[in-house]
Amino acid sequence: MHNEKKTKLITADILKSSIIGAFTKINPWYMIKNPVMFVVEIGFLTTLLLCFFPSLFGDEGNNLRGYNLIISIILFITVLFANFAESVAEGRGKAQAESLKKTQKDMQARILNMDETETIVSASSLKKGDMVLVKAGELIPNDGEVMEGIASVDESAITGESAPVLKESGGDFSSVTGGTTVSSDWLKIRITSNPGESFLDKMISLVEGASRKKTPNEIALNTLLVSLTLIFLIVVVTLYPIALYSGVRLQLCTLIALTVCLIPTTIGGLLSAIGIAGMDRVTRFNVIAMSGKAVEACGDVDTMILDKTGTITYGNRMAAKFIPVDGVSEQELIHFSVLSSLKDDTPEGKSVVQLGARLSGKTDHPISGMEFVEFTAQTRMSGVNLPDGTKIRKGASDSIQKYVQELGGSGPKDLEARVTEIAKLGGTPLVVSVDKRILGVIYLKDTIKEGLVERFARLREIGIKTIMCTGDNPLTAATIAQEAGVDSFIAECKPEDKIQAIQAEQSEGKIVAMTGDGTNDAPALAQANVGIAMNSGTQSAKEAANMIDLDSDPTKILDVVEIGKQLLITRGSLTTFSISNDIAKYFAIIPAMFMVVIPQMQTLNIMALSTPYSAILSALIFNAIIIPLLIPLAMKGVKYRPLRAEKLLTRNMLIYGLGGIAAPFIGIKLIDILITPLLAVFGL
């Protein structure tokens, strides 16, 4: 994955705030939002009442007071641990929010009036549409769009990247973010957000968790947990008359302990923490998700649509080879190709000079008196006119051939074959001519970014289809698509073609993700289920998307999908572990409840637990301590592995299913060994 901001799981400040939060969240009005843990809290209050009034429910005996007290303490600790897990997740977000808030404190703005005079005001008073002037060394007071000027902007306060970004009016690099610093020159900026609605405000609100709403999958899982809780409550309630019929009178505390052990308390206590941690994990990858739903949707992505230029390839085609036509030497072609590019400041032109110097060993070229002919969309070629009247040109094949024919020359017979060969390789052929003679072709190669082939292969393994969008012709597009390893491509692609491609996939019930940065990408970003806009892009693109990549790295979409998958896998894995736990706890408590009166139940006591009381308390203690032990896993997430759904299910069942059964057997037995001597003191 990309660079993730490394942060400690729990700092001293987070630990302190989480301990306080664990106690403040005990409020029943708050706990009712988590029905599973609310049942545990009701159990705690009931057992606490039984400590003082054991006869209230017919549970007599001094030794039962101690038993009730122990159960009450364990249930209280269970609730605290669940609240602590959620508070730790929230604490990490709030710590990050505090660092962001520092950039907003006491920020001033130089507002431009209608008569071009300046007024210094507080940044918090700026409104949408205000025009401000920001000079070198000053903070940009709010989100805006550059209307005049060109300057380097340090965005490290937001992105963590130290390299400044060039911002100018017009184009895709006109959007600026409040809290960033103008490093050089000056900018006139039109404010695009009202107070409290800036990008920085949204980030602060998001990482604090204040605006976090439960996602559809989270709601569905919560519904499942509530259903399981109700089922086990009914089971336990009906168990009491069944036990009476069998001649066993069960204490209320024992029934409460059984309920708490059987309902899915582990995942119930960690569910909120997993959701908050998922949002936090995306933020630490310098991606801001506008909602938890967006993060979760990443985990369900079926199709990914990516631009070719700048996403799959580096965007700048580089000279890879000089291919002369018949009758022309390679050295002659290299010599005139380099001369044609000496004053060409484009990346392609510079690469021609660099490759020529490497192949010929010649680096000194006379340029005095040369007249540079710039490339234009009309001529589709560039070059130089030498002092002696020689005209050197390089450009598209048809443009150069037409130019040569106008001078009275003709194209070589093997030229078309050379050009077609390069096009088939996915490259761009630049034909070079000297006056009315064509010398050959420069092969410009569109280079695939390192590691992308492997990453596309990983996505294919987990069943995600990749579609490349490019303005190239079908032949070139097919070659690049094959080299990159994408599943499909759209050649000669226009903005509306992207929307149609997204809609076509969505009509089949698929979840679609895409990246974009320009105004023309905004409709497609809004249409996609997961739209990631570049922070360097236009305001309209960022407003249309539901995620913003602060590093403006289009390939980050691959990481975001993996984070979304990791969120879903973590939730699924811990749910599997939690439910599997209940199976082991069943074998601990049920035999303990009946084996005194029904000796045959001893057969089910496969853990060989000492006494009924030690069995019940051991299961309860394990049920409590497993929650904090799983906090690191809930926060960091289960390690992501690119596997198909069926393989992932099998792996989870083996690791977290069998592990969830085995861990309680071992843990409960060890706790039983430790507490049996202590219980003897209480006469239990």
mmCIF file of N, CA, C and O in Angstrom, residues 532-610:
data_model
loop_
_atom_site.group_PDB
_atom_site.id
_atom_site.type_symbol
_atom_site.label_atom_id
_atom_site.label_comp_id
_atom_site.label_asym_id
_atom_site.label_seq_id
_atom_site.Cartn_x
_atom_site.Cartn_y
_atom_site.Cartn_z
ATOM 1 N N ILE A 532 -13.402 9.189 -6.291
ATOM 2 C CA ILE A 532 -12.251 9.782 -5.594
ATOM 3 C C ILE A 532 -11.720 10.944 -6.429
ATOM 4 O O ILE A 532 -11.249 10.747 -7.546
ATOM 5 N N ALA A 533 -11.816 12.140 -5.870
ATOM 6 C CA ALA A 533 -11.311 13.330 -6.548
ATOM 7 C C ALA A 533 -9.920 13.664 -6.029
ATOM 8 O O ALA A 533 -9.594 13.397 -4.870
ATOM 9 N N MET A 534 -9.100 14.238 -6.910
ATOM 10 C CA MET A 534 -7.768 14.656 -6.519
ATOM 11 C C MET A 534 -7.844 16.012 -5.816
ATOM 12 O O MET A 534 -8.587 16.905 -6.250
ATOM 13 N N ASN A 535 -7.088 16.175 -4.741
ATOM 14 C CA ASN A 535 -7.081 17.444 -4.011
ATOM 15 C C ASN A 535 -6.577 18.588 -4.880
ATOM 16 O O ASN A 535 -6.936 19.738 -4.671
ATOM 17 N N SER A 536 -5.752 18.267 -5.875
ATOM 18 C CA SER A 536 -5.216 19.290 -6.781
ATOM 19 C C SER A 536 -6.216 19.645 -7.871
ATOM 20 O O SER A 536 -5.978 20.546 -8.666
ATOM 21 N N GLY A 537 -7.333 18.925 -7.921
ATOM 22 C CA GLY A 537 -8.302 19.122 -8.985
ATOM 23 C C GLY A 537 -9.226 20.301 -8.742
ATOM 24 O O GLY A 537 -9.053 21.094 -7.816
ATOM 25 N N THR A 538 -10.247 20.387 -9.590
ATOM 26 C CA THR A 538 -11.172 21.516 -9.521
ATOM 27 C C THR A 538 -12.148 21.349 -8.363
ATOM 28 O O THR A 538 -12.376 20.237 -7.873
ATOM 29 N N GLN A 539 -12.753 22.471 -7.956
ATOM 30 C CA GLN A 539 -13.709 22.457 -6.858
ATOM 31 C C GLN A 539 -14.924 21.600 -7.197
ATOM 32 O O GLN A 539 -15.446 20.879 -6.349
ATOM 33 N N SER A 540 -15.365 21.660 -8.444
ATOM 34 C CA SER A 540 -16.544 20.891 -8.845
ATOM 35 C C SER A 540 -16.295 19.393 -8.755
ATOM 36 O O SER A 540 -17.183 18.625 -8.378
ATOM 37 N N ALA A 541 -15.073 18.954 -9.083
ATOM 38 C CA ALA A 541 -14.734 17.534 -8.982
ATOM 39 C C ALA A 541 -14.752 17.084 -7.532
ATOM 40 O O ALA A 541 -15.277 16.011 -7.200
ATOM 41 N N LYS A 542 -14.212 17.928 -6.637
ATOM 42 C CA LYS A 542 -14.166 17.571 -5.211
ATOM 43 C C LYS A 542 -15.559 17.556 -4.592
ATOM 44 O O LYS A 542 -15.847 16.746 -3.713
ATOM 45 N N GLU A 543 -16.422 18.442 -5.056
ATOM 46 C CA GLU A 543 -17.783 18.477 -4.527
ATOM 47 C C GLU A 543 -18.611 17.291 -5.017
ATOM 48 O O GLU A 543 -19.519 16.824 -4.325
ATOM 49 N N ALA A 544 -18.295 16.802 -6.206
ATOM 50 C CA ALA A 544 -19.049 15.682 -6.779
ATOM 51 C C ALA A 544 -18.642 14.344 -6.180
ATOM 52 O O ALA A 544 -19.451 13.422 -6.106
ATOM 53 N N ALA A 545 -17.387 14.239 -5.744
ATOM 54 C CA ALA A 545 -16.867 12.965 -5.244
ATOM 55 C C ALA A 545 -17.279 12.734 -3.792
ATOM 56 O O ALA A 545 -17.700 13.656 -3.098
ATOM 57 N N ASN A 546 -17.168 11.476 -3.335
ATOM 58 C CA ASN A 546 -17.412 11.201 -1.914
ATOM 59 C C ASN A 546 -16.124 10.851 -1.176
ATOM 60 O O ASN A 546 -16.149 10.469 -0.026
ATOM 61 N N MET A 547 -14.991 10.975 -1.883
ATOM 62 C CA MET A 547 -13.677 10.841 -1.264
ATOM 63 C C MET A 547 -12.725 11.819 -1.947
ATOM 64 O O MET A 547 -12.857 12.080 -3.143
ATOM 65 N N ILE A 548 -11.767 12.331 -1.175
ATOM 66 C CA ILE A 548 -10.769 13.236 -1.741
ATOM 67 C C ILE A 548 -9.384 12.739 -1.349
ATOM 68 O O ILE A 548 -9.113 12.512 -0.168
ATOM 69 N N ASP A 549 -8.531 12.557 -2.351
ATOM 70 C CA ASP A 549 -7.162 12.112 -2.101
ATOM 71 C C ASP A 549 -6.279 13.342 -1.926
ATOM 72 O O ASP A 549 -6.061 14.099 -2.875
ATOM 73 N N LEU A 550 -5.791 13.543 -0.699
ATOM 74 C CA LEU A 550 -5.008 14.737 -0.390
ATOM 75 C C LEU A 550 -3.660 14.742 -1.105
ATOM 76 O O LEU A 550 -3.075 15.796 -1.312
ATOM 77 N N ASP A 551 -3.149 13.565 -1.463
ATOM 78 C CA ASP A 551 -1.860 13.481 -2.153
ATOM 79 C C ASP A 551 -2.011 13.633 -3.657
ATOM 80 O O ASP A 551 -1.016 13.656 -4.382
ATOM 81 N N SER A 552 -3.250 13.681 -4.148
ATOM 82 C CA SER A 552 -3.528 13.787 -5.595
ATOM 83 C C SER A 552 -2.818 12.694 -6.385
ATOM 84 O O SER A 552 -2.230 12.934 -7.429
ATOM 85 N N ASP A 553 -2.877 11.488 -5.864
ATOM 86 C CA ASP A 553 -2.284 10.329 -6.529
ATOM 87 C C ASP A 553 -3.422 9.434 -7.033
ATOM 88 O O ASP A 553 -4.070 8.755 -6.241
ATOM 89 N N PRO A 554 -3.693 9.440 -8.337
ATOM 90 C CA PRO A 554 -4.842 8.692 -8.858
ATOM 91 C C PRO A 554 -4.804 7.198 -8.560
ATOM 92 O O PRO A 554 -5.848 6.562 -8.474
ATOM 93 N N THR A 555 -3.621 6.629 -8.404
ATOM 94 C CA THR A 555 -3.539 5.193 -8.135
ATOM 95 C C THR A 555 -3.966 4.850 -6.709
ATOM 96 O O THR A 555 -4.088 3.680 -6.370
ATOM 97 N N LYS A 556 -4.208 5.882 -5.877
ATOM 98 C CA LYS A 556 -4.615 5.649 -4.488
ATOM 99 C C LYS A 556 -5.938 4.900 -4.416
ATOM 100 O O LYS A 556 -6.248 4.276 -3.399
ATOM 101 N N ILE A 557 -6.727 4.935 -5.487
ATOM 102 C CA ILE A 557 -8.004 4.239 -5.493
ATOM 103 C C ILE A 557 -7.815 2.751 -5.227
ATOM 104 O O ILE A 557 -8.644 2.094 -4.607
ATOM 105 N N LEU A 558 -6.664 2.221 -5.662
ATOM 106 C CA LEU A 558 -6.381 0.804 -5.414
ATOM 107 C C LEU A 558 -6.205 0.555 -3.919
ATOM 108 O O LEU A 558 -6.674 -0.454 -3.382
ATOM 109 N N ASP A 559 -5.542 1.494 -3.236
ATOM 110 C CA ASP A 559 -5.347 1.365 -1.785
ATOM 111 C C ASP A 559 -6.663 1.505 -1.039
ATOM 112 O O ASP A 559 -6.931 0.790 -0.076
ATOM 113 N N VAL A 560 -7.485 2.456 -1.500
ATOM 114 C CA VAL A 560 -8.755 2.707 -0.827
ATOM 115 C C VAL A 560 -9.659 1.483 -0.901
ATOM 116 O O VAL A 560 -10.339 1.136 0.066
ATOM 117 N N VAL A 561 -9.655 0.820 -2.051
ATOM 118 C CA VAL A 561 -10.445 -0.406 -2.198
ATOM 119 C C VAL A 561 -9.959 -1.462 -1.205
ATOM 120 O O VAL A 561 -10.753 -2.152 -0.556
ATOM 121 N N GLU A 562 -8.647 -1.577 -1.058
ATOM 122 C CA GLU A 562 -8.092 -2.554 -0.130
ATOM 123 C C GLU A 562 -8.454 -2.206 1.318
ATOM 124 O O GLU A 562 -8.719 -3.089 2.132
ATOM 125 N N ILE A 563 -8.496 -0.891 1.641
ATOM 126 C CA ILE A 563 -8.894 -0.471 2.995
ATOM 127 C C ILE A 563 -10.355 -0.831 3.242
ATOM 128 O O ILE A 563 -10.724 -1.312 4.314
ATOM 129 N N GLY A 564 -11.207 -0.586 2.234
ATOM 130 C CA GLY A 564 -12.617 -0.938 2.354
ATOM 131 C C GLY A 564 -12.812 -2.431 2.537
ATOM 132 O O GLY A 564 -13.623 -2.874 3.360
ATOM 133 N N LYS A 565 -12.050 -3.210 1.771
ATOM 134 C CA LYS A 565 -12.104 -4.668 1.919
ATOM 135 C C LYS A 565 -11.663 -5.068 3.325
ATOM 136 O O LYS A 565 -12.252 -5.950 3.952
ATOM 137 N N GLN A 566 -10.597 -4.409 3.797
ATOM 138 C CA GLN A 566 -10.074 -4.731 5.123
ATOM 139 C C GLN A 566 -11.100 -4.438 6.208
ATOM 140 O O GLN A 566 -11.251 -5.202 7.165
ATOM 141 N N LEU A 567 -11.860 -3.343 6.043
ATOM 142 C CA LEU A 567 -12.904 -2.996 7.006
ATOM 143 C C LEU A 567 -13.965 -4.092 7.069
ATOM 144 O O LEU A 567 -14.358 -4.542 8.150
ATOM 145 N N LEU A 568 -14.424 -4.539 5.904
ATOM 146 C CA LEU A 568 -15.456 -5.573 5.860
ATOM 147 C C LEU A 568 -14.921 -6.909 6.384
ATOM 148 O O LEU A 568 -15.616 -7.639 7.094
ATOM 149 N N ILE A 569 -13.665 -7.225 6.012
ATOM 150 C CA ILE A 569 -13.052 -8.479 6.467
ATOM 151 C C ILE A 569 -12.889 -8.476 7.985
ATOM 152 O O ILE A 569 -13.146 -9.475 8.655
ATOM 153 N N THR A 570 -12.452 -7.328 8.536
ATOM 154 C CA THR A 570 -12.275 -7.216 9.990
ATOM 155 C C THR A 570 -13.594 -7.440 10.704
ATOM 156 O O THR A 570 -13.676 -8.191 11.682
ATOM 157 N N ARG A 571 -14.642 -6.784 10.218
ATOM 158 C CA ARG A 571 -15.948 -6.923 10.838
ATOM 159 C C ARG A 571 -16.435 -8.371 10.750
ATOM 160 O O ARG A 571 -16.942 -8.939 11.716
ATOM 161 N N GLY A 572 -16.275 -8.977 9.564
ATOM 162 C CA GLY A 572 -16.705 -10.368 9.378
ATOM 163 C C GLY A 572 -15.911 -11.339 10.224
ATOM 164 O O GLY A 572 -16.462 -12.276 10.810
ATOM 165 N N SER A 573 -14.588 -11.111 10.304
ATOM 166 C CA SER A 573 -13.714 -12.008 11.061
ATOM 167 C C SER A 573 -14.040 -11.976 12.553
ATOM 168 O O SER A 573 -14.130 -13.025 13.204
ATOM 169 N N LEU A 574 -14.221 -10.773 13.095
ATOM 170 C CA LEU A 574 -14.515 -10.655 14.527
ATOM 171 C C LEU A 574 -15.927 -11.128 14.861
ATOM 172 O O LEU A 574 -16.174 -11.616 15.964
ATOM 173 N N THR A 575 -16.841 -10.999 13.895
ATOM 174 C CA THR A 575 -18.186 -11.549 14.105
ATOM 175 C C THR A 575 -18.122 -13.068 14.167
ATOM 176 O O THR A 575 -18.747 -13.703 15.037
ATOM 177 N N THR A 576 -17.359 -13.657 13.251
ATOM 178 C CA THR A 576 -17.166 -15.112 13.252
ATOM 179 C C THR A 576 -16.536 -15.570 14.559
ATOM 180 O O THR A 576 -16.962 -16.557 15.168
ATOM 181 N N PHE A 577 -15.516 -14.835 15.013
ATOM 182 C CA PHE A 577 -14.828 -15.171 16.260
ATOM 183 C C PHE A 577 -15.785 -15.082 17.446
ATOM 184 O O PHE A 577 -15.808 -15.948 18.319
ATOM 185 N N SER A 578 -16.593 -14.015 17.462
ATOM 186 C CA SER A 578 -17.517 -13.789 18.569
ATOM 187 C C SER A 578 -18.559 -14.906 18.675
ATOM 188 O O SER A 578 -18.806 -15.440 19.760
ATOM 189 N N ILE A 579 -19.162 -15.250 17.545
ATOM 190 C CA ILE A 579 -20.203 -16.290 17.562
ATOM 191 C C ILE A 579 -19.598 -17.651 17.901
ATOM 192 O O ILE A 579 -20.202 -18.466 18.607
ATOM 193 N N SER A 580 -18.380 -17.898 17.405
ATOM 194 C CA SER A 580 -17.699 -19.164 17.721
ATOM 195 C C SER A 580 -17.395 -19.258 19.215
ATOM 196 O O SER A 580 -17.420 -20.348 19.794
ATOM 197 N N ASN A 581 -17.091 -18.119 19.835
ATOM 198 C CA ASN A 581 -16.851 -18.062 21.284
ATOM 199 C C ASN A 581 -18.022 -18.645 22.066
ATOM 200 O O ASN A 581 -17.845 -19.340 23.074
ATOM 201 N N ASP A 582 -19.229 -18.315 21.577
ATOM 202 C CA ASP A 582 -20.438 -18.729 22.292
ATOM 203 C C ASP A 582 -20.565 -20.245 22.381
ATOM 204 O O ASP A 582 -21.120 -20.776 23.347
ATOM 205 N N ILE A 583 -20.059 -20.931 21.356
ATOM 206 C CA ILE A 583 -20.131 -22.400 21.357
ATOM 207 C C ILE A 583 -19.330 -22.961 22.525
ATOM 208 O O ILE A 583 -19.797 -23.835 23.267
ATOM 209 N N ALA A 584 -18.108 -22.424 22.697
ATOM 210 C CA ALA A 584 -17.258 -22.893 23.791
ATOM 211 C C ALA A 584 -17.859 -22.541 25.145
ATOM 212 O O ALA A 584 -17.836 -23.352 26.084
ATOM 213 N N LYS A 585 -18.409 -21.311 25.253
ATOM 214 C CA LYS A 585 -19.001 -20.897 26.527
ATOM 215 C C LYS A 585 -20.251 -21.721 26.864
ATOM 216 O O LYS A 585 -20.574 -21.946 28.025
ATOM 217 N N TYR A 586 -20.928 -22.182 25.840
ATOM 218 C CA TYR A 586 -22.082 -23.076 26.032
ATOM 219 C C TYR A 586 -21.646 -24.354 26.751
ATOM 220 O O TYR A 586 -22.281 -24.814 27.700
ATOM 221 N N PHE A 587 -20.499 -24.918 26.304
ATOM 222 C CA PHE A 587 -19.989 -26.147 26.923
ATOM 223 C C PHE A 587 -19.437 -25.889 28.324
ATOM 224 O O PHE A 587 -19.243 -26.825 29.091
ATOM 225 N N ALA A 588 -19.177 -24.638 28.664
ATOM 226 C CA ALA A 588 -18.698 -24.325 30.014
ATOM 227 C C ALA A 588 -19.857 -24.163 30.986
ATOM 228 O O ALA A 588 -19.824 -24.682 32.110
ATOM 229 N N ILE A 589 -20.912 -23.437 30.555
ATOM 230 C CA ILE A 589 -21.973 -23.051 31.488
ATOM 231 C C ILE A 589 -23.109 -24.073 31.595
ATOM 232 O O ILE A 589 -23.544 -24.403 32.707
ATOM 233 N N ILE A 590 -23.601 -24.562 30.470
ATOM 234 C CA ILE A 590 -24.767 -25.458 30.508
ATOM 235 C C ILE A 590 -24.512 -26.695 31.390
ATOM 236 O O ILE A 590 -25.328 -27.009 32.268
ATOM 237 N N PRO A 591 -23.388 -27.406 31.217
ATOM 238 C CA PRO A 591 -23.144 -28.561 32.104
ATOM 239 C C PRO A 591 -23.040 -28.135 33.569
ATOM 240 O O PRO A 591 -23.517 -28.840 34.463
ATOM 241 N N ALA A 592 -22.412 -26.961 33.804
ATOM 242 C CA ALA A 592 -22.232 -26.489 35.175
ATOM 243 C C ALA A 592 -23.566 -26.221 35.866
ATOM 244 O O ALA A 592 -23.706 -26.411 37.077
ATOM 245 N N MET A 593 -24.544 -25.804 35.116
ATOM 246 C CA MET A 593 -25.840 -25.470 35.686
ATOM 247 C C MET A 593 -26.626 -26.709 36.120
ATOM 248 O O MET A 593 -27.423 -26.653 37.048
ATOM 249 N N PHE A 594 -26.384 -27.836 35.449
ATOM 250 C CA PHE A 594 -27.242 -29.004 35.683
ATOM 251 C C PHE A 594 -26.526 -30.233 36.250
ATOM 252 O O PHE A 594 -27.173 -31.161 36.705
ATOM 253 N N MET A 595 -25.169 -30.227 36.237
ATOM 254 C CA MET A 595 -24.478 -31.496 36.515
ATOM 255 C C MET A 595 -24.598 -31.949 37.975
ATOM 256 O O MET A 595 -24.411 -33.130 38.267
ATOM 257 N N VAL A 596 -24.932 -31.023 38.896
ATOM 258 C CA VAL A 596 -25.109 -31.445 40.294
ATOM 259 C C VAL A 596 -26.365 -32.295 40.435
ATOM 260 O O VAL A 596 -26.376 -33.328 41.120
ATOM 261 N N VAL A 597 -27.438 -31.866 39.789
ATOM 262 C CA VAL A 597 -28.711 -32.574 39.884
ATOM 263 C C VAL A 597 -28.807 -33.687 38.841
ATOM 264 O O VAL A 597 -29.373 -34.755 39.086
ATOM 265 N N ILE A 598 -28.226 -33.424 37.664
ATOM 266 C CA ILE A 598 -28.251 -34.425 36.585
ATOM 267 C C ILE A 598 -26.809 -34.861 36.326
ATOM 268 O O ILE A 598 -26.095 -34.231 35.537
ATOM 269 N N PRO A 599 -26.340 -35.905 36.979
ATOM 270 C CA PRO A 599 -24.936 -36.335 36.857
ATOM 271 C C PRO A 599 -24.524 -36.627 35.410
ATOM 272 O O PRO A 599 -23.346 -36.482 35.061
ATOM 273 N N GLN A 600 -25.489 -37.052 34.586
ATOM 274 C CA GLN A 600 -25.146 -37.381 33.195
ATOM 275 C C GLN A 600 -24.610 -36.160 32.424
ATOM 276 O O GLN A 600 -23.896 -36.313 31.428
ATOM 277 N N MET A 601 -24.953 -34.941 32.902
ATOM 278 C CA MET A 601 -24.476 -33.721 32.238
ATOM 279 C C MET A 601 -22.962 -33.550 32.370
ATOM 280 O O MET A 601 -22.348 -32.764 31.658
ATOM 281 N N GLN A 602 -22.367 -34.314 33.305
ATOM 282 C CA GLN A 602 -20.917 -34.268 33.499
ATOM 283 C C GLN A 602 -20.181 -34.640 32.213
ATOM 284 O O GLN A 602 -19.058 -34.192 31.970
ATOM 285 N N THR A 603 -20.853 -35.426 31.376
ATOM 286 C CA THR A 603 -20.245 -35.847 30.105
ATOM 287 C C THR A 603 -19.941 -34.634 29.219
ATOM 288 O O THR A 603 -18.954 -34.626 28.472
ATOM 289 N N LEU A 604 -20.796 -33.597 29.308
ATOM 290 C CA LEU A 604 -20.591 -32.396 28.491
ATOM 291 C C LEU A 604 -19.555 -31.453 29.091
ATOM 292 O O LEU A 604 -19.153 -30.483 28.446
ATOM 293 N N ASN A 605 -19.136 -31.732 30.327
ATOM 294 C CA ASN A 605 -18.126 -30.887 30.968
ATOM 295 C C ASN A 605 -16.737 -31.275 30.456
ATOM 296 O O ASN A 605 -15.870 -31.739 31.194
ATOM 297 N N ILE A 606 -16.551 -31.089 29.149
ATOM 298 C CA ILE A 606 -15.310 -31.558 28.507
ATOM 299 C C ILE A 606 -14.087 -30.741 28.911
ATOM 300 O O ILE A 606 -12.954 -31.153 28.696
ATOM 301 N N MET A 607 -14.296 -29.557 29.534
ATOM 302 C CA MET A 607 -13.167 -28.770 30.025
ATOM 303 C C MET A 607 -12.744 -29.210 31.424
ATOM 304 O O MET A 607 -11.730 -28.722 31.930
ATOM 305 N N ALA A 608 -13.525 -30.089 32.026
ATOM 306 C CA ALA A 608 -13.258 -30.572 33.387
ATOM 307 C C ALA A 608 -13.143 -29.408 34.365
ATOM 308 O O ALA A 608 -12.198 -29.308 35.160
ATOM 309 N N LEU A 609 -14.122 -28.506 34.312
ATOM 310 C CA LEU A 609 -14.132 -27.349 35.203
ATOM 311 C C LEU A 609 -14.492 -27.790 36.614
ATOM 312 O O LEU A 609 -15.285 -28.708 36.818
ATOM 313 N N SER A 610 -13.919 -27.112 37.616
ATOM 314 C CA SER A 610 -13.959 -27.578 39.006
ATOM 315 C C SER A 610 -15.363 -27.639 39.600
ATOM 316 O O SER A 610 -15.810 -28.682 40.074
#
